[in-house]
mmCIF file of C-alpha atoms in Angstrom:
data_model
loop_
_atom_site.group_PDB
_atom_site.id
_atom_site.type_symbol
_atom_site.label_atom_id
_atom_site.label_comp_id
_atom_site.label_asym_id
_atom_site.label_seq_id
_atom_site.Cartn_x
_atom_site.Cartn_y
_atom_site.Cartn_z
ATOM 1 C CA MET V 1 153.407 58.685 64.725
ATOM 2 C CA ARG V 2 149.551 58.268 65.351
ATOM 3 C CA CYS V 3 150.193 54.752 64.615
ATOM 4 C CA VAL V 4 153.786 54.225 66.575
ATOM 5 C CA ALA V 5 151.466 55.083 69.562
ATOM 6 C CA GLU V 6 148.664 52.680 69.067
ATOM 7 C CA LEU V 7 151.028 50.094 68.918
ATOM 8 C CA GLY V 8 151.973 50.505 72.504
ATOM 9 C CA GLN V 9 155.291 53.554 72.213
ATOM 10 C CA CYS V 10 154.376 56.405 74.298
ATOM 11 C CA ASP V 11 157.544 58.053 74.295
ATOM 12 C CA PHE V 12 158.746 60.287 71.363
ATOM 13 C CA GLY V 13 161.492 63.147 70.753
ATOM 14 C CA GLU V 14 161.966 66.191 68.802
ATOM 15 C CA SER V 15 165.199 68.023 68.358
ATOM 16 C CA ARG V 16 163.050 70.968 67.692
ATOM 17 C CA VAL V 17 160.586 73.383 69.511
ATOM 18 C CA GLN V 18 158.817 74.431 66.439
ATOM 19 C CA GLU V 19 158.613 70.974 64.601
ATOM 20 C CA ALA V 20 157.095 68.819 68.561
ATOM 21 C CA LEU V 21 154.627 71.806 68.920
ATOM 22 C CA PRO V 22 151.605 70.969 65.924
ATOM 23 C CA LYS V 23 152.959 67.080 67.401
ATOM 24 C CA GLN V 24 151.891 67.795 70.307
ATOM 25 C CA GLU V 25 148.308 69.739 69.251
ATOM 26 C CA GLU V 26 147.872 66.991 67.358
ATOM 27 C CA LEU V 27 148.262 64.401 69.344
ATOM 28 C CA ILE V 28 147.401 65.519 72.529
ATOM 29 C CA ASP V 29 144.244 63.244 73.076
ATOM 30 C CA LEU V 30 147.622 59.991 73.703
ATOM 31 C CA ASN V 31 149.341 60.147 76.668
ATOM 32 C CA LEU V 32 152.752 60.323 75.161
ATOM 33 C CA ARG V 33 155.467 61.654 76.472
ATOM 34 C CA TRP V 34 157.993 63.893 74.909
ATOM 35 C CA HIS V 35 161.491 64.332 74.432
ATOM 36 C CA PHE V 36 163.928 66.779 73.731
ATOM 37 C CA ILE V 37 166.560 65.760 71.906
ATOM 38 C CA GLY V 38 168.331 69.295 69.906
ATOM 39 C CA ARG V 39 170.422 71.521 71.340
ATOM 40 C CA LEU V 40 169.454 73.632 74.098
ATOM 41 C CA GLN V 41 169.983 77.414 73.294
ATOM 42 C CA SER V 42 169.608 79.034 76.212
ATOM 43 C CA ASN V 43 166.702 81.377 74.546
ATOM 44 C CA LYS V 44 165.060 78.065 74.287
ATOM 45 C CA VAL V 45 164.648 76.910 78.204
ATOM 46 C CA ARG V 46 161.313 78.643 78.397
ATOM 47 C CA PRO V 47 159.347 76.823 75.569
ATOM 48 C CA VAL V 48 161.503 73.514 75.452
ATOM 49 C CA VAL V 49 160.602 73.387 79.561
ATOM 50 C CA LYS V 50 156.940 74.266 78.855
ATOM 51 C CA ALA V 51 156.523 71.604 76.099
ATOM 52 C CA PHE V 52 158.827 68.839 77.066
ATOM 53 C CA ASP V 53 158.539 66.423 80.215
ATOM 54 C CA VAL V 54 162.516 64.935 79.087
ATOM 55 C CA ILE V 55 165.325 67.013 78.469
ATOM 56 C CA HIS V 56 168.619 65.456 76.680
ATOM 57 C CA SER V 57 170.872 68.046 76.268
ATOM 58 C CA VAL V 58 171.921 69.746 79.659
ATOM 59 C CA ASP V 59 175.265 70.354 78.436
ATOM 60 C CA SER V 60 176.628 72.757 81.263
ATOM 61 C CA LEU V 61 176.077 74.155 84.656
ATOM 62 C CA ALA V 62 174.779 77.247 83.667
ATOM 63 C CA LEU V 63 172.278 75.571 81.303
ATOM 64 C CA ALA V 64 171.523 73.490 83.946
ATOM 65 C CA GLU V 65 170.919 76.310 86.298
ATOM 66 C CA ARG V 66 168.560 78.593 83.626
ATOM 67 C CA VAL V 67 166.229 74.819 83.271
ATOM 68 C CA SER V 68 166.147 74.948 87.126
ATOM 69 C CA ARG V 69 165.135 78.537 87.569
ATOM 70 C CA ILE V 70 162.393 78.607 84.550
ATOM 71 C CA ALA V 71 161.003 75.055 85.551
ATOM 72 C CA LEU V 72 160.298 76.239 88.821
ATOM 73 C CA GLU V 73 158.539 79.945 87.393
ATOM 74 C CA GLU V 74 156.580 76.963 84.860
ATOM 75 C CA GLY V 75 155.392 74.642 88.399
ATOM 76 C CA ARG V 76 157.395 72.011 85.638
ATOM 77 C CA GLN V 77 160.369 69.256 87.014
ATOM 78 C CA PRO V 78 161.599 68.415 83.893
ATOM 79 C CA GLU V 79 162.939 64.798 83.563
ATOM 80 C CA VAL V 80 167.273 66.140 82.475
ATOM 81 C CA LEU V 81 170.245 64.139 81.039
ATOM 82 C CA LEU V 82 173.414 65.661 80.925
ATOM 83 C CA GLN V 83 175.046 65.618 77.983
ATOM 84 C CA VAL V 84 178.842 64.088 77.520
ATOM 85 C CA LYS V 85 182.086 64.615 75.533
ATOM 86 C CA LEU V 86 184.021 61.479 76.334
ATOM 87 C CA ARG V 87 186.087 61.935 73.302
ATOM 88 C CA PRO V 88 186.719 65.113 71.084
ATOM 89 C CA ASP V 89 185.070 65.840 68.700
ATOM 90 C CA PRO V 90 184.775 69.961 67.805
ATOM 91 C CA SER V 91 181.334 68.935 66.163
ATOM 92 C CA LYS V 92 179.894 67.874 69.239
ATOM 93 C CA GLY V 93 178.874 69.778 72.977
ATOM 94 C CA GLY V 94 178.986 68.385 76.275
ATOM 95 C CA LEU V 95 181.012 67.947 79.073
ATOM 96 C CA SER V 96 184.061 65.690 79.919
ATOM 97 C CA ALA V 97 184.243 63.141 82.988
ATOM 98 C CA ASP V 98 186.102 65.900 84.759
ATOM 99 C CA GLU V 99 184.195 68.256 83.864
ATOM 100 C CA LEU V 100 180.702 66.918 85.234
ATOM 101 C CA GLY V 101 182.360 65.510 88.383
ATOM 102 C CA ALA V 102 183.894 69.091 89.450
ATOM 103 C CA ILE V 103 180.368 70.142 89.250
ATOM 104 C CA TRP V 104 178.253 67.351 90.116
ATOM 105 C CA SER V 105 177.158 68.518 93.833
ATOM 106 C CA ASP V 106 176.196 71.600 92.110
ATOM 107 C CA LEU V 107 173.669 70.021 89.830
ATOM 108 C CA GLN V 108 172.279 68.214 92.110
ATOM 109 C CA ALA V 109 171.110 70.551 94.182
ATOM 110 C CA LEU V 110 169.222 72.327 91.997
ATOM 111 C CA PRO V 111 165.596 72.453 92.662
ATOM 112 C CA GLY V 112 163.391 72.110 89.474
ATOM 113 C CA LEU V 113 165.488 69.463 87.676
ATOM 114 C CA ARG V 114 165.277 65.264 87.986
ATOM 115 C CA ILE V 115 168.357 64.492 86.736
ATOM 116 C CA SER V 116 168.246 60.865 85.392
ATOM 117 C CA GLY V 117 171.090 60.291 83.359
ATOM 118 C CA LEU V 118 173.603 61.301 80.701
ATOM 119 C CA MET V 119 173.473 61.521 76.355
ATOM 120 C CA THR V 120 175.757 60.853 74.411
ATOM 121 C CA MET V 121 176.533 60.682 70.817
ATOM 122 C CA ALA V 122 179.094 58.896 68.646
ATOM 123 C CA PRO V 123 181.403 61.224 66.368
ATOM 124 C CA LEU V 124 180.277 59.941 62.709
ATOM 125 C CA GLU V 125 183.397 59.031 61.379
ATOM 126 C CA MET V 126 183.993 56.471 64.473
ATOM 127 C CA ALA V 127 184.487 52.845 63.736
ATOM 128 C CA ALA V 128 181.648 50.600 65.428
ATOM 129 C CA ASP V 129 183.993 49.451 67.496
ATOM 130 C CA GLN V 130 185.269 52.618 68.490
ATOM 131 C CA ARG V 131 181.324 53.559 69.024
ATOM 132 C CA LYS V 132 180.277 51.062 71.091
ATOM 133 C CA ALA V 133 183.805 51.460 73.594
ATOM 134 C CA LEU V 134 182.073 55.391 73.687
ATOM 135 C CA PHE V 135 178.872 54.356 74.728
ATOM 136 C CA SER V 136 180.107 51.925 77.305
ATOM 137 C CA ASP V 137 182.415 54.727 79.164
ATOM 138 C CA CYS V 138 178.859 56.361 79.298
ATOM 139 C CA ARG V 139 177.269 54.289 80.634
ATOM 140 C CA ALA V 140 179.977 52.962 83.235
ATOM 141 C CA LEU V 141 180.361 57.171 83.960
ATOM 142 C CA ALA V 142 176.515 56.609 84.719
ATOM 143 C CA ASP V 143 176.597 53.680 86.991
ATOM 144 C CA ARG V 144 178.880 55.497 88.743
ATOM 145 C CA LEU V 145 177.230 58.257 89.667
ATOM 146 C CA ALA V 146 173.706 56.052 90.510
ATOM 147 C CA LEU V 147 171.838 57.540 87.125
ATOM 148 C CA ALA V 148 169.095 54.714 85.571
ATOM 149 C CA GLU V 149 169.310 56.625 82.074
ATOM 150 C CA CYS V 150 171.634 56.582 79.251
ATOM 151 C CA SER V 151 170.539 58.350 75.902
ATOM 152 C CA MET V 152 172.594 57.138 73.061
ATOM 153 C CA GLY V 153 172.700 55.629 70.260
ATOM 154 C CA MET V 154 170.830 56.979 67.279
ATOM 155 C CA SER V 155 169.594 55.547 63.554
ATOM 156 C CA THR V 156 172.814 54.385 62.703
ATOM 157 C CA ASP V 157 174.950 53.165 65.903
ATOM 158 C CA TRP V 158 171.773 52.034 67.711
ATOM 159 C CA LYS V 159 172.603 48.828 68.074
ATOM 160 C CA GLU V 160 176.154 49.337 69.092
ATOM 161 C CA ALA V 161 174.477 51.694 72.038
ATOM 162 C CA ALA V 162 172.351 48.790 73.201
ATOM 163 C CA GLU V 163 174.838 46.454 73.637
ATOM 164 C CA ALA V 164 176.662 48.758 75.573
ATOM 165 C CA GLY V 165 173.444 49.615 77.960
ATOM 166 C CA SER V 166 171.415 52.357 76.447
ATOM 167 C CA THR V 167 167.537 52.741 77.390
ATOM 168 C CA TRP V 168 166.702 55.176 74.863
ATOM 169 C CA LEU V 169 167.536 55.366 71.372
ATOM 170 C CA ARG V 170 167.394 58.171 68.962
ATOM 171 C CA ILE V 171 166.182 56.339 66.365
ATOM 172 C CA GLY V 172 163.414 58.859 64.315
ATOM 173 C CA SER V 173 165.491 58.452 60.668
ATOM 174 C CA ALA V 174 165.064 54.815 60.849
ATOM 175 C CA LEU V 175 161.150 54.597 62.437
ATOM 176 C CA PHE V 176 159.828 57.323 59.853
ATOM 177 C CA GLY V 177 162.348 58.229 57.410
ATOM 178 C CA PRO V 178 165.060 61.730 56.897
ATOM 179 C CA ARG V 179 163.754 64.491 58.274
ATOM 180 C CA LEU V 180 162.765 66.947 55.316
ATOM 181 C CA VAL V 181 165.080 69.910 55.125
ATOM 182 C CA SER V 182 162.887 73.105 56.342
ATOM 183 C CA THR V 183 163.655 76.444 54.295
ATOM 184 C CA ASP V 184 162.544 78.384 57.018
ATOM 185 C CA ALA V 185 165.742 80.105 58.900
ATOM 186 C CA ALA V 186 163.569 80.005 62.384
ATOM 187 C CA ASN V 187 163.533 76.104 62.287
#
């Protein structure tokens, strides 16, 4: 990561708090922005708010309210991307476009949050043209809400996401190789 940072990359994502903390400590001398890109569980909100500058996976009003409350308690104001699910996929979380519309004014009123965009993931089995359509729909929804950021596209579908207007790509596996499987159940 240090080599990539020294080449000018200053934004890094992690999906597990426990894996991020030692890396953050090791790279503290660099001016990096840390993104939490994993599934955000309510019991992990405080450590995520304390350790990350951007949270890509707020997927409900209740979770947004918790992030807001803890951010205020910790004196932080994380940038937040709301996770949306624009196609049926039982393995993914997120708000539908209708659900987001119904709570949008409540989300905007939360202190302690800077809602800057949307995040979505394509189902693994989806064809490339369907992924691009999904990502285009996410970009269009973000534009309707006047949100600048779209976190969409991973190591396997980043091209379709970039073509559809992604502003954040989650391509750690492509850059750094596959994640090492931890035997620690807490991770």
